[in-house]
Amino acid sequence: MFFKLVKHELKSVSKWYLTLYLMCLFLAISLGAFLREHYSVANSSYGMSYHLGLTFRENFSSGFSGILLLLVLMSFAIVVSAIAISTLSLIIKRFKDNIYGKQGYLTMTLPVSVHQLLVSKLLVSLVWVGLSLLALIVSVAVMGMVITTENLAAIFHGLAEIFQTWLSDPLFHLFQFMTTTVQIASYITLIFLSIAIGHSFENHRIITSFLAFFGLMVLVTVLHEVLLPAYTDYYAYDKQGRLIYDLLNTAFDFILMISSYFGSHYLIKNKLNLE
């Protein structure tokens, strides 16, 4: 039943995300083609940045092409923002509606535990965050390839070098992936806890949820600054110090994730207050 729940969560918003990803890719290709057609691009990445900046200053005010460039840039920025905002909004909306909204009456009759419900929500949220980041990276990479199609071999060579760098120290990059995942998961569970706190009240639940989130963020920030300041300078200058800081920071995020998770579990199981 747990995997069916995860599958349902993924399918429920997959069309929305797929549409946004395709729009982002289409606009990235369009922007790359426009820049290639109207602006000079040098072979190196430094030269490309310099010449693009130079031609922007010289030609941006040249009538229709400048206006069209602005529209394409704005459209791409809007889609990128939409992906980020919709990812956050859907995490909040799906959790709130499925547990505390009218759907909550059905959700709570399913043969799943509160733990399974929370883990499925967290897992699906992490999947969509990861796919959204991947979609943005792919879109930017495709845009770069469209701009400099004559240098595709150099681009692929650079990507191969990056991949070789990752393979040269797989444990370090696996650790970085894990720390990033734990950090994202800690903020997602903090959102869950904020919603659970807000909906434990009879009135003004949405406002209370926002206040709870900002209050918890302030508390987390203060605790982070109090518990980890001694390693900040060491982290900036020493590789071993950076590793120690990353380990401590990951431990802090992990404790935050576990605390927020079990706080949400307690409130859902014992203080559930459906609309």
Tab-separated table of C-alpha atoms in Angstrom:
chain	number	residue	atom	x	y	z
A	1	MET	CA	0.000	0.000	0.000
A	2	PHE	CA	2.919	2.326	0.723
A	3	PHE	CA	4.233	2.104	-2.853
A	4	LYS	CA	0.742	2.634	-4.236
A	5	LEU	CA	0.554	5.787	-2.126
A	6	VAL	CA	3.890	7.018	-3.503
A	7	LYS	CA	2.803	6.201	-7.069
A	8	HIS	CA	-0.451	8.104	-6.592
A	9	GLU	CA	1.416	11.111	-5.190
A	10	LEU	CA	3.770	11.164	-8.179
A	11	LYS	CA	1.019	10.786	-10.782
A	12	SER	CA	-1.237	13.412	-9.208
A	13	VAL	CA	1.001	16.325	-10.255
A	14	SER	CA	3.175	14.744	-12.959
A	15	LYS	CA	1.363	16.441	-15.880
A	16	TRP	CA	1.834	19.876	-14.303
A	17	TYR	CA	5.553	19.358	-13.765
A	18	LEU	CA	6.084	17.783	-17.186
A	19	THR	CA	4.444	20.798	-18.828
A	20	LEU	CA	6.686	23.209	-16.912
A	21	TYR	CA	9.815	21.200	-17.730
A	22	LEU	CA	8.976	21.139	-21.443
A	23	MET	CA	8.261	24.884	-21.420
A	24	CYS	CA	11.585	25.537	-19.708
A	25	LEU	CA	13.439	23.405	-22.264
A	26	PHE	CA	11.615	25.030	-25.200
A	27	LEU	CA	12.398	28.550	-23.968
A	28	ALA	CA	16.025	27.597	-23.295
A	29	ILE	CA	16.359	26.380	-26.896
A	30	SER	CA	14.601	29.506	-28.190
A	31	LEU	CA	16.820	31.795	-26.128
A	32	GLY	CA	19.952	29.947	-27.240
A	33	ALA	CA	18.917	30.155	-30.898
A	34	PHE	CA	18.108	33.861	-30.557
A	35	LEU	CA	21.458	34.654	-28.946
A	36	ARG	CA	23.278	32.645	-31.586
A	37	GLU	CA	21.448	34.459	-34.387
A	38	HIS	CA	21.665	38.041	-33.135
A	39	TYR	CA	24.776	38.266	-30.950
A	40	SER	CA	28.390	37.389	-31.502
A	41	VAL	CA	29.726	34.555	-29.364
A	42	ALA	CA	33.378	33.839	-28.775
A	43	ASN	CA	34.819	30.339	-28.522
A	44	SER	CA	35.823	30.349	-24.861
A	45	SER	CA	33.441	30.648	-21.968
A	46	TYR	CA	35.176	33.864	-20.884
A	47	GLY	CA	35.031	35.228	-24.411
A	48	MET	CA	31.402	34.219	-24.737
A	49	SER	CA	30.499	36.105	-21.560
A	50	TYR	CA	32.518	39.154	-22.611
A	51	HIS	CA	31.162	39.341	-26.154
A	52	LEU	CA	27.589	38.706	-25.084
A	53	GLY	CA	27.862	41.513	-22.565
A	54	LEU	CA	29.435	43.813	-25.152
A	55	THR	CA	26.840	43.118	-27.816
A	56	PHE	CA	24.018	43.466	-25.276
A	57	ARG	CA	25.208	47.008	-24.560
A	58	GLU	CA	25.657	47.843	-28.239
A	59	ASN	CA	22.530	46.244	-29.686
A	60	PHE	CA	19.942	45.911	-26.947
A	61	SER	CA	18.355	49.204	-27.918
A	62	SER	CA	18.204	48.226	-31.597
A	63	GLY	CA	14.441	48.029	-31.813
A	64	PHE	CA	12.561	44.803	-32.355
A	65	SER	CA	15.456	42.382	-31.671
A	66	GLY	CA	16.116	43.978	-28.294
A	67	ILE	CA	12.440	43.818	-27.332
A	68	LEU	CA	12.199	40.201	-28.494
A	69	LEU	CA	15.289	39.265	-26.479
A	70	LEU	CA	13.804	40.901	-23.396
A	71	LEU	CA	10.545	38.987	-23.863
A	72	VAL	CA	12.342	35.650	-24.260
A	73	LEU	CA	14.543	36.338	-21.222
A	74	MET	CA	11.517	37.320	-19.149
A	75	SER	CA	9.600	34.237	-20.286
A	76	PHE	CA	12.512	31.967	-19.355
A	77	ALA	CA	12.886	33.673	-15.971
A	78	ILE	CA	9.135	33.344	-15.342
A	79	VAL	CA	9.171	29.612	-16.142
A	80	VAL	CA	12.227	29.039	-13.932
A	81	SER	CA	10.511	30.950	-11.122
A	82	ALA	CA	7.304	29.001	-11.756
A	83	ILE	CA	9.160	25.706	-11.352
A	84	ALA	CA	10.682	26.828	-8.051
A	85	ILE	CA	7.466	28.351	-6.696
A	86	SER	CA	5.217	25.513	-7.878
A	87	THR	CA	7.526	22.914	-6.341
A	88	LEU	CA	7.271	24.624	-2.965
A	89	SER	CA	3.568	25.395	-3.353
A	90	LEU	CA	2.635	21.843	-4.319
A	91	ILE	CA	4.607	20.410	-1.388
A	92	ILE	CA	2.571	22.639	0.925
A	93	LYS	CA	-0.757	22.151	-0.858
A	94	ARG	CA	-0.552	18.365	-1.180
A	95	PHE	CA	0.381	17.959	2.487
A	96	LYS	CA	-2.291	20.370	3.708
A	97	ASP	CA	-5.127	19.108	1.480
A	98	ASN	CA	-4.382	15.395	1.825
A	99	ILE	CA	-4.172	15.463	5.618
A	100	TYR	CA	-6.007	18.527	6.905
A	101	GLY	CA	-8.407	19.315	4.048
A	102	LYS	CA	-11.517	17.487	2.912
A	103	GLN	CA	-9.313	14.763	1.422
A	104	GLY	CA	-8.053	14.107	4.932
A	105	TYR	CA	-11.203	12.158	5.786
A	106	LEU	CA	-10.365	9.710	2.993
A	107	THR	CA	-6.627	9.733	3.673
A	108	MET	CA	-7.089	8.754	7.299
A	109	THR	CA	-9.204	5.738	6.311
A	110	LEU	CA	-6.426	4.275	4.141
A	111	PRO	CA	-4.653	1.183	5.532
A	112	VAL	CA	-1.398	3.079	6.057
A	113	SER	CA	0.267	4.341	9.206
A	114	VAL	CA	1.086	7.974	9.881
A	115	HIS	CA	4.748	7.058	9.396
A	116	GLN	CA	4.042	5.676	5.923
A	117	LEU	CA	2.004	8.756	5.071
A	118	LEU	CA	4.759	11.150	6.155
A	119	VAL	CA	7.555	9.162	4.505
A	120	SER	CA	5.639	9.025	1.214
A	121	LYS	CA	5.079	12.798	1.317
A	122	LEU	CA	8.751	13.421	2.086
A	123	LEU	CA	10.000	10.989	-0.564
A	124	VAL	CA	7.780	12.414	-3.311
A	125	SER	CA	8.751	15.978	-2.342
A	126	LEU	CA	12.441	15.082	-2.621
A	127	VAL	CA	11.832	13.470	-6.022
A	128	TRP	CA	10.142	16.590	-7.413
A	129	VAL	CA	12.803	18.907	-5.982
A	130	GLY	CA	15.515	16.752	-7.568
A	131	LEU	CA	13.736	16.570	-10.931
A	132	SER	CA	13.154	20.334	-10.912
A	133	LEU	CA	16.849	21.006	-10.305
A	134	LEU	CA	17.764	18.510	-13.024
A	135	ALA	CA	15.340	20.148	-15.471
A	136	LEU	CA	16.925	23.557	-14.861
A	137	ILE	CA	20.459	22.194	-15.282
A	138	VAL	CA	19.544	20.383	-18.504
A	139	SER	CA	17.795	23.478	-19.877
A	140	VAL	CA	20.808	25.710	-19.229
A	141	ALA	CA	23.157	23.082	-20.707
A	142	VAL	CA	21.001	22.746	-23.833
A	143	MET	CA	20.876	26.528	-24.194
A	144	GLY	CA	24.682	26.649	-24.065
A	145	MET	CA	24.933	23.925	-26.697
A	146	VAL	CA	22.541	25.770	-29.000
A	147	ILE	CA	24.533	29.004	-28.625
A	148	THR	CA	27.861	27.344	-29.485
A	149	THR	CA	26.972	24.406	-31.730
A	150	GLU	CA	30.365	24.547	-33.420
A	151	ASN	CA	32.029	23.843	-30.065
A	152	LEU	CA	29.959	20.818	-29.046
A	153	ALA	CA	33.085	18.651	-28.942
A	154	ALA	CA	34.701	21.040	-26.465
A	155	ILE	CA	31.522	21.137	-24.382
A	156	PHE	CA	31.303	17.343	-24.209
A	157	HIS	CA	35.004	17.189	-23.396
A	158	GLY	CA	34.430	19.571	-20.497
A	159	LEU	CA	31.497	17.487	-19.261
A	160	ALA	CA	33.664	14.370	-19.485
A	161	GLU	CA	36.342	16.082	-17.381
A	162	ILE	CA	33.731	16.986	-14.758
A	163	PHE	CA	32.514	13.383	-14.735
A	164	GLN	CA	36.093	12.123	-14.357
A	165	THR	CA	36.580	14.512	-11.443
A	166	TRP	CA	33.522	13.042	-9.751
A	167	LEU	CA	34.796	9.512	-10.340
A	168	SER	CA	38.216	10.402	-8.915
A	169	ASP	CA	36.662	10.965	-5.481
A	170	PRO	CA	33.258	9.231	-5.466
A	171	LEU	CA	32.960	9.071	-1.678
A	172	PHE	CA	33.371	12.832	-1.350
A	173	HIS	CA	30.714	13.555	-3.984
A	174	LEU	CA	28.406	10.920	-2.510
A	175	PHE	CA	28.830	12.668	0.834
A	176	GLN	CA	28.011	16.026	-0.772
A	177	PHE	CA	24.898	14.514	-2.350
A	178	MET	CA	23.813	13.085	1.001
A	179	THR	CA	24.394	16.364	2.852
A	180	THR	CA	22.363	18.265	0.261
A	181	THR	CA	19.556	15.697	0.431
A	182	VAL	CA	19.460	15.824	4.228
A	183	GLN	CA	19.412	19.625	4.174
A	184	ILE	CA	16.506	19.743	1.707
A	185	ALA	CA	14.654	17.043	3.669
A	186	SER	CA	15.105	19.003	6.902
A	187	TYR	CA	13.387	22.058	5.389
A	188	ILE	CA	10.582	19.946	3.914
A	189	THR	CA	9.865	18.314	7.273
A	190	LEU	CA	10.019	21.762	8.875
A	191	ILE	CA	7.260	22.834	6.472
A	192	PHE	CA	5.258	19.752	7.477
A	193	LEU	CA	5.688	20.609	11.161
A	194	SER	CA	4.650	24.230	10.587
A	195	ILE	CA	1.451	23.126	8.830
A	196	ALA	CA	0.745	20.604	11.592
A	197	ILE	CA	1.220	23.286	14.258
A	198	GLY	CA	-0.973	25.778	12.419
A	199	HIS	CA	-3.776	23.263	11.912
A	200	SER	CA	-3.807	22.254	15.553
A	201	PHE	CA	-5.642	25.548	16.167
A	202	GLU	CA	-9.327	26.100	15.501
A	203	ASN	CA	-9.021	29.439	13.685
A	204	HIS	CA	-6.572	31.282	11.397
A	205	ARG	CA	-4.786	28.050	10.513
A	206	ILE	CA	-2.974	29.305	7.409
A	207	ILE	CA	-1.676	32.434	9.132
A	208	THR	CA	-0.661	30.387	12.166
A	209	SER	CA	1.182	27.930	9.910
A	210	PHE	CA	3.184	30.763	8.318
A	211	LEU	CA	3.952	32.249	11.726
A	212	ALA	CA	5.013	28.834	12.985
A	213	PHE	CA	7.340	28.382	10.014
A	214	PHE	CA	9.021	31.762	10.437
A	215	GLY	CA	9.277	31.238	14.188
A	216	LEU	CA	10.869	27.830	13.695
A	217	MET	CA	13.255	29.249	11.078
A	218	VAL	CA	14.389	31.940	13.513
A	219	LEU	CA	14.894	29.301	16.205
A	220	VAL	CA	16.839	27.040	13.844
A	221	THR	CA	19.031	29.937	12.675
A	222	VAL	CA	19.821	30.979	16.252
A	223	LEU	CA	20.634	27.407	17.279
A	224	HIS	CA	22.856	26.984	14.226
A	225	GLU	CA	24.784	30.163	15.012
A	226	VAL	CA	25.130	29.228	18.682
A	227	LEU	CA	26.209	25.619	18.160
A	228	LEU	CA	28.469	25.921	15.092
A	229	PRO	CA	30.200	29.348	15.094
A	230	ALA	CA	33.577	28.061	16.314
A	231	TYR	CA	34.150	26.202	13.041
A	232	THR	CA	33.199	28.984	10.636
A	233	ASP	CA	36.692	30.494	10.183
A	234	TYR	CA	38.362	27.094	10.208
A	235	TYR	CA	35.955	25.904	7.553
A	236	ALA	CA	36.938	28.712	5.200
A	237	TYR	CA	40.672	27.997	5.119
A	238	ASP	CA	41.333	24.337	5.863
A	239	LYS	CA	40.197	21.184	4.029
A	240	GLN	CA	39.982	19.128	7.202
A	241	GLY	CA	38.101	21.935	8.900
A	242	ARG	CA	35.698	22.081	5.971
A	243	LEU	CA	35.030	18.348	6.352
A	244	ILE	CA	34.435	18.740	10.093
A	245	TYR	CA	32.093	21.655	9.482
A	246	ASP	CA	30.176	19.733	6.805
A	247	LEU	CA	29.800	16.749	9.136
A	248	LEU	CA	28.557	18.941	11.976
A	249	ASN	CA	26.243	20.838	9.656
A	250	THR	CA	24.835	17.579	8.291
A	251	ALA	CA	24.356	16.267	11.828
A	252	PHE	CA	22.509	19.483	12.703
A	253	ASP	CA	20.258	19.161	9.634
A	254	PHE	CA	19.645	15.481	10.388
A	255	ILE	CA	18.589	16.253	13.965
A	256	LEU	CA	16.338	19.026	12.628
A	257	MET	CA	14.805	16.608	10.110
A	258	ILE	CA	14.160	13.910	12.734
A	259	SER	CA	12.763	16.428	15.237
A	260	SER	CA	10.438	17.988	12.655
A	261	TYR	CA	9.361	14.570	11.403
A	262	PHE	CA	8.426	13.198	14.808
A	263	GLY	CA	6.846	16.506	15.798
A	264	SER	CA	4.629	16.280	12.715
A	265	HIS	CA	3.900	12.617	13.455
A	266	TYR	CA	2.822	13.401	17.016
A	267	LEU	CA	0.519	16.257	15.981
A	268	ILE	CA	-1.092	14.278	13.148
A	269	LYS	CA	-1.622	11.202	15.295
A	270	ASN	CA	-2.783	12.917	18.472
A	271	LYS	CA	-3.921	16.442	17.551
A	272	LEU	CA	-5.475	15.963	14.111
A	273	ASN	CA	-8.036	18.680	13.488
A	274	LEU	CA	-9.665	18.272	10.063
A	275	GLU	CA	-11.421	21.144	8.315
